[in-house]
């Protein structure tokens, strides 16, 4: 079973502000899964966020 995270949970795991994560998603920098208005992130999505922004890996 894959872990799925909400915006707030994913932002906490990435150690960034939720507004920053929302901005990155809207710009296409971080992948996510949408079902209507529902947005979820998987572990693979969060790993891709680290690839998109290497500064996250140093935190």
PDB file of C-alpha atoms in Angstrom:
ATOM      1  CA  UNK A   1       0.000   0.000   0.000  1.00  0.00           C
ATOM      2  CA  UNK A   2       1.298   3.436  -0.939  1.00  0.00           C
ATOM      3  CA  UNK A   3       1.340   6.249   1.561  1.00  0.00           C
ATOM      4  CA  UNK A   4      -0.715   9.238   0.504  1.00  0.00           C
ATOM      5  CA  UNK A   5      -0.306  12.676   2.019  1.00  0.00           C
ATOM      6  CA  UNK A   6      -2.399  15.830   2.081  1.00  0.00           C
ATOM      7  CA  UNK A   7      -0.894  19.240   1.354  1.00  0.00           C
ATOM      8  CA  UNK A   8      -0.144  19.866   5.022  1.00  0.00           C
ATOM      9  CA  UNK A   9       1.333  16.395   5.609  1.00  0.00           C
ATOM     10  CA  UNK A  10       3.494  16.580   2.479  1.00  0.00           C
ATOM     11  CA  UNK A  11       4.713  20.072   3.346  1.00  0.00           C
ATOM     12  CA  UNK A  12       5.647  18.869   6.820  1.00  0.00           C
ATOM     13  CA  UNK A  13       7.589  15.914   5.394  1.00  0.00           C
ATOM     14  CA  UNK A  14       9.411  18.238   2.970  1.00  0.00           C
ATOM     15  CA  UNK A  15       9.919  20.801   5.761  1.00  0.00           C
ATOM     16  CA  UNK A  16       8.542  23.672   3.710  1.00  0.00           C
ATOM     17  CA  UNK A  17       5.513  25.928   4.084  1.00  0.00           C
ATOM     18  CA  UNK A  18       2.221  24.626   2.740  1.00  0.00           C
ATOM     19  CA  UNK A  19       1.851  27.761   0.613  1.00  0.00           C
ATOM     20  CA  UNK A  20       5.220  27.023  -1.001  1.00  0.00           C
ATOM     21  CA  UNK A  21       4.113  23.481  -1.840  1.00  0.00           C
ATOM     22  CA  UNK A  22       0.847  24.773  -3.302  1.00  0.00           C
ATOM     23  CA  UNK A  23       2.778  27.257  -5.457  1.00  0.00           C
ATOM     24  CA  UNK A  24       5.169  24.551  -6.690  1.00  0.00           C
ATOM     25  CA  UNK A  25       2.248  22.275  -7.591  1.00  0.00           C
ATOM     26  CA  UNK A  26       0.512  25.047  -9.529  1.00  0.00           C
ATOM     27  CA  UNK A  27       3.756  25.678 -11.462  1.00  0.00           C
ATOM     28  CA  UNK A  28       4.196  21.961 -12.152  1.00  0.00           C
ATOM     29  CA  UNK A  29       7.427  21.578 -10.164  1.00  0.00           C
ATOM     30  CA  UNK A  30       6.007  18.870  -7.876  1.00  0.00           C
ATOM     31  CA  UNK A  31       3.813  16.032  -9.179  1.00  0.00           C
ATOM     32  CA  UNK A  32       0.576  15.156  -7.414  1.00  0.00           C
ATOM     33  CA  UNK A  33      -2.554  13.070  -7.892  1.00  0.00           C
ATOM     34  CA  UNK A  34      -5.903  14.811  -8.308  1.00  0.00           C
ATOM     35  CA  UNK A  35      -9.381  13.420  -7.913  1.00  0.00           C
ATOM     36  CA  UNK A  36     -11.705  16.336  -8.442  1.00  0.00           C
ATOM     37  CA  UNK A  37     -10.685  18.925  -5.859  1.00  0.00           C
ATOM     38  CA  UNK A  38      -8.837  16.351  -3.777  1.00  0.00           C
ATOM     39  CA  UNK A  39      -5.034  16.502  -4.082  1.00  0.00           C
ATOM     40  CA  UNK A  40      -2.757  13.801  -2.682  1.00  0.00           C
ATOM     41  CA  UNK A  41       0.977  13.159  -2.775  1.00  0.00           C
ATOM     42  CA  UNK A  42       2.739   9.787  -2.731  1.00  0.00           C
ATOM     43  CA  UNK A  43       6.244   8.963  -1.553  1.00  0.00           C
ATOM     44  CA  UNK A  44       7.321   8.971  -5.216  1.00  0.00           C
ATOM     45  CA  UNK A  45       5.914  12.490  -5.648  1.00  0.00           C
ATOM     46  CA  UNK A  46       7.875  13.708  -2.638  1.00  0.00           C
ATOM     47  CA  UNK A  47      11.040  12.054  -3.972  1.00  0.00           C
ATOM     48  CA  UNK A  48      10.492  13.931  -7.252  1.00  0.00           C
ATOM     49  CA  UNK A  49      10.240  17.166  -5.268  1.00  0.00           C
ATOM     50  CA  UNK A  50      13.716  16.502  -3.885  1.00  0.00           C
ATOM     51  CA  UNK A  51      14.975  16.009  -7.445  1.00  0.00           C
ATOM     52  CA  UNK A  52      13.338  19.246  -8.609  1.00  0.00           C
ATOM     53  CA  UNK A  53      14.839  21.254  -5.758  1.00  0.00           C
ATOM     54  CA  UNK A  54      18.192  19.917  -4.522  1.00  0.00           C
ATOM     55  CA  UNK A  55      18.201  22.466  -1.684  1.00  0.00           C
ATOM     56  CA  UNK A  56      15.498  20.359   0.016  1.00  0.00           C
ATOM     57  CA  UNK A  57      17.900  17.450   0.357  1.00  0.00           C
ATOM     58  CA  UNK A  58      20.248  19.593   2.451  1.00  0.00           C
ATOM     59  CA  UNK A  59      17.582  20.311   5.083  1.00  0.00           C
TER      60      UNK A  59
END
